[in-house]
mmCIF file of C-alpha atoms in Angstrom:
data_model
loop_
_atom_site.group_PDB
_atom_site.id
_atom_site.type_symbol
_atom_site.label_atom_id
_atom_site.label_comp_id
_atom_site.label_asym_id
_atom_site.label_seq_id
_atom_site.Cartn_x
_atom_site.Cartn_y
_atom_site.Cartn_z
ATOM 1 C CA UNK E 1 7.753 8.617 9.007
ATOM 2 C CA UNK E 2 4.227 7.367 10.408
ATOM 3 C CA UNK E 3 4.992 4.088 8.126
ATOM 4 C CA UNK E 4 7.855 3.277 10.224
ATOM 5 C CA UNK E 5 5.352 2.818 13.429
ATOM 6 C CA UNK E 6 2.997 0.878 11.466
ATOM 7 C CA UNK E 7 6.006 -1.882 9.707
ATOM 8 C CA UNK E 8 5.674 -4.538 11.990
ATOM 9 C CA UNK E 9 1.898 -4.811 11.527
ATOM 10 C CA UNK E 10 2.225 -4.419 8.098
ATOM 11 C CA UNK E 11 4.844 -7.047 8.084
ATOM 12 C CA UNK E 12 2.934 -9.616 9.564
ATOM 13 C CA UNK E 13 -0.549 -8.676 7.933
ATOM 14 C CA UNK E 14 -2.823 -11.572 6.708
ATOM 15 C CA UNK E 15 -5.459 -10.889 3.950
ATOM 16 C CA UNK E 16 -9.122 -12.393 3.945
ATOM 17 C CA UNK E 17 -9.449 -11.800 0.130
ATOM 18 C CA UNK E 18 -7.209 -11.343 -2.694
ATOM 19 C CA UNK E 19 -8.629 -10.516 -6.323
ATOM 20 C CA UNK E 20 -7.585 -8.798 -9.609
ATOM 21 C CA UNK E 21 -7.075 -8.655 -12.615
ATOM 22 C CA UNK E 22 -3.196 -9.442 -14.038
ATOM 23 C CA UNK E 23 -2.056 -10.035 -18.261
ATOM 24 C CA UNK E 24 1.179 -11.450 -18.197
ATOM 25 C CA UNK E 25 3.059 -11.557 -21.751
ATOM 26 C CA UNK E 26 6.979 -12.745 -21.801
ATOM 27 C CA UNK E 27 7.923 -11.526 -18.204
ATOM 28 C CA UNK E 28 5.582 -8.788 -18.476
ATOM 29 C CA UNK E 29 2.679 -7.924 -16.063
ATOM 30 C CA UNK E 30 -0.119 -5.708 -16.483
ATOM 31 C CA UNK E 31 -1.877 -5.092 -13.091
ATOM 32 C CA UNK E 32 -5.400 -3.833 -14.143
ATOM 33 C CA UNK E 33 -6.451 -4.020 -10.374
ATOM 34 C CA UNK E 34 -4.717 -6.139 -7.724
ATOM 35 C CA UNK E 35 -6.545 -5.990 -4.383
ATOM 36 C CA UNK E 36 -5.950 -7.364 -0.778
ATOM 37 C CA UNK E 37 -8.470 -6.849 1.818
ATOM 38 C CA UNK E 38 -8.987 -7.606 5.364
ATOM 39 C CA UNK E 39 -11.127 -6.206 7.771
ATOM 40 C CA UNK E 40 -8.900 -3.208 9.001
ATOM 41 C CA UNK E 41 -6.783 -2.668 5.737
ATOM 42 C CA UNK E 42 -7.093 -2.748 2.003
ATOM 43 C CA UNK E 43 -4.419 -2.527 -0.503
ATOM 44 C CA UNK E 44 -5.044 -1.805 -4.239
ATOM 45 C CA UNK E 45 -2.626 -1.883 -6.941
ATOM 46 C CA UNK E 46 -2.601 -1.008 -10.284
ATOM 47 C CA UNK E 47 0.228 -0.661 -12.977
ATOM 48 C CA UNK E 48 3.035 -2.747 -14.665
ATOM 49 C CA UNK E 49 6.003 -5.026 -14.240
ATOM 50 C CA UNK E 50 8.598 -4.856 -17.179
ATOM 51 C CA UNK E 51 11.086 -7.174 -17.738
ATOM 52 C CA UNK E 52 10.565 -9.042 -14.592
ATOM 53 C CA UNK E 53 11.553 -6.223 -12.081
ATOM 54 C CA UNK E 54 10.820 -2.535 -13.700
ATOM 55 C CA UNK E 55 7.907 -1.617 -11.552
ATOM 56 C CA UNK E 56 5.604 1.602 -12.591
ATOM 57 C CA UNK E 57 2.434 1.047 -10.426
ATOM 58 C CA UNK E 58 -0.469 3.385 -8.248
ATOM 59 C CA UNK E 59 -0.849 1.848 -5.143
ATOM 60 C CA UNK E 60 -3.594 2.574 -2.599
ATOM 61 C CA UNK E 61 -3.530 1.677 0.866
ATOM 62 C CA UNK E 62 -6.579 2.246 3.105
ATOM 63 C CA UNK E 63 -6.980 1.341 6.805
ATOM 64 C CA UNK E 64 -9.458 2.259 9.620
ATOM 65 C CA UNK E 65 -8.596 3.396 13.227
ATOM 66 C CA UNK E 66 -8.989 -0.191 14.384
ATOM 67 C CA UNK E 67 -5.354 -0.885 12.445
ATOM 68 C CA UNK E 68 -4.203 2.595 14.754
ATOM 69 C CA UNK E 69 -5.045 0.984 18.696
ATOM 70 C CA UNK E 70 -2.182 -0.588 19.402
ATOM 71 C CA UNK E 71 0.574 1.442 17.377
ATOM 72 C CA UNK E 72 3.400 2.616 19.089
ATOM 73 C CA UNK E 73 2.732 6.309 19.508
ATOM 74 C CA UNK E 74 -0.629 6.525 18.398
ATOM 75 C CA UNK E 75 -1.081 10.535 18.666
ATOM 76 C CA UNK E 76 1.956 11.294 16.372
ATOM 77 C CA UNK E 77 0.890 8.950 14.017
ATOM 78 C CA UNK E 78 -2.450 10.526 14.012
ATOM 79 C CA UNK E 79 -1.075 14.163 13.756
ATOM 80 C CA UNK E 80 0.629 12.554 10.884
ATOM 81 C CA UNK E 81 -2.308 11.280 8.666
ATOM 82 C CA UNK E 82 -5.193 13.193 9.428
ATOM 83 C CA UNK E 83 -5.522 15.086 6.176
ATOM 84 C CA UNK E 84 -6.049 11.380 4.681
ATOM 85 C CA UNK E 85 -8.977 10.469 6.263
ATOM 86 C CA UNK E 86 -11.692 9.849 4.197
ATOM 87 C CA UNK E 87 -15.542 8.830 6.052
ATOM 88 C CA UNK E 88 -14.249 5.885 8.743
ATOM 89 C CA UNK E 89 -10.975 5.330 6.412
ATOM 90 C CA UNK E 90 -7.639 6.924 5.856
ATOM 91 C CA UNK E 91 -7.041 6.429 2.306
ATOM 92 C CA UNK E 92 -3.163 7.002 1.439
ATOM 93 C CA UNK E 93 -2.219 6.558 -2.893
ATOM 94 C CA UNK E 94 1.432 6.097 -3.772
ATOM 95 C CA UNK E 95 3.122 6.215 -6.702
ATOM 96 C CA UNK E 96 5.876 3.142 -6.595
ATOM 97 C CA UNK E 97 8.539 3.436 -9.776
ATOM 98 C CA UNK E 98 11.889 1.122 -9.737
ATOM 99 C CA UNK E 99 13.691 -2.368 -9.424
ATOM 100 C CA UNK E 100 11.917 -4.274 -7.272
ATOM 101 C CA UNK E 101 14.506 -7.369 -7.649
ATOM 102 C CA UNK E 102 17.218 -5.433 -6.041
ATOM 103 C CA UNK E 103 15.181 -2.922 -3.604
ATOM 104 C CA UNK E 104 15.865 0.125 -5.450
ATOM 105 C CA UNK E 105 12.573 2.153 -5.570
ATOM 106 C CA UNK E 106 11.053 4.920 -5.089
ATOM 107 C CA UNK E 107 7.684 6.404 -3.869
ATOM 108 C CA UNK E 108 5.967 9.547 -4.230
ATOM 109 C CA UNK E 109 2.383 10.823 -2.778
ATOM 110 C CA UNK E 110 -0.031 11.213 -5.531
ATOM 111 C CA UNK E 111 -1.958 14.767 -5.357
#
């Protein structure tokens, strides 16, 4: 639910640095560590891609209060994720399983 406030910013997010670590073998990807960073938000990924669209991957996403000013509805979103804050970050893992060539897939928090 807080996601949905954040989309557009997410949508329209440009990275200062992108780095990692990917094996690709016959339309298969290993993701050893895929990261995008920017001042207010990092994203880290790690996991597979089979057969061109099975996706099995950990994904991290991290961002700082300055990426929360100018959300619509700032306090629920707050209410929403302040048992992921972490020192001055709110650090958010997600597990991310399915076919990402047709949209069908599925995330889970990881505990």
């Amino acid at each position: 639910i807080w996601l949905d406030s954040l989309k557009y910013k997410l949508k329209d997010l440009e990275f200062t640095t992108i780095s990692g670590s990917v094996s690709a073998d016959r339309g298969n990807l290993d993701i050893k560590t895929l990261i995008f960073n920017s001042p207010d938000i990092r994203v880290m990924v790690n996991g597979d891609v089979r057969k061109k669209t099975d996706l099995n991957a950990k994904l991290v996403l991290e961002f700082n209060s300055s990426f929360l000013q100018d959300v619509p509805n700032p306090a629920v979103a707050m209410i929403q994720i302040s048992g992921y804050k972490k020192g001055k970050w709110y650090t958010i893992p997600r597990s991310v399983k399915g076919n990402i060539s047709e949209g069908k897939y599925e995330t889970s928090e990881i505990k």
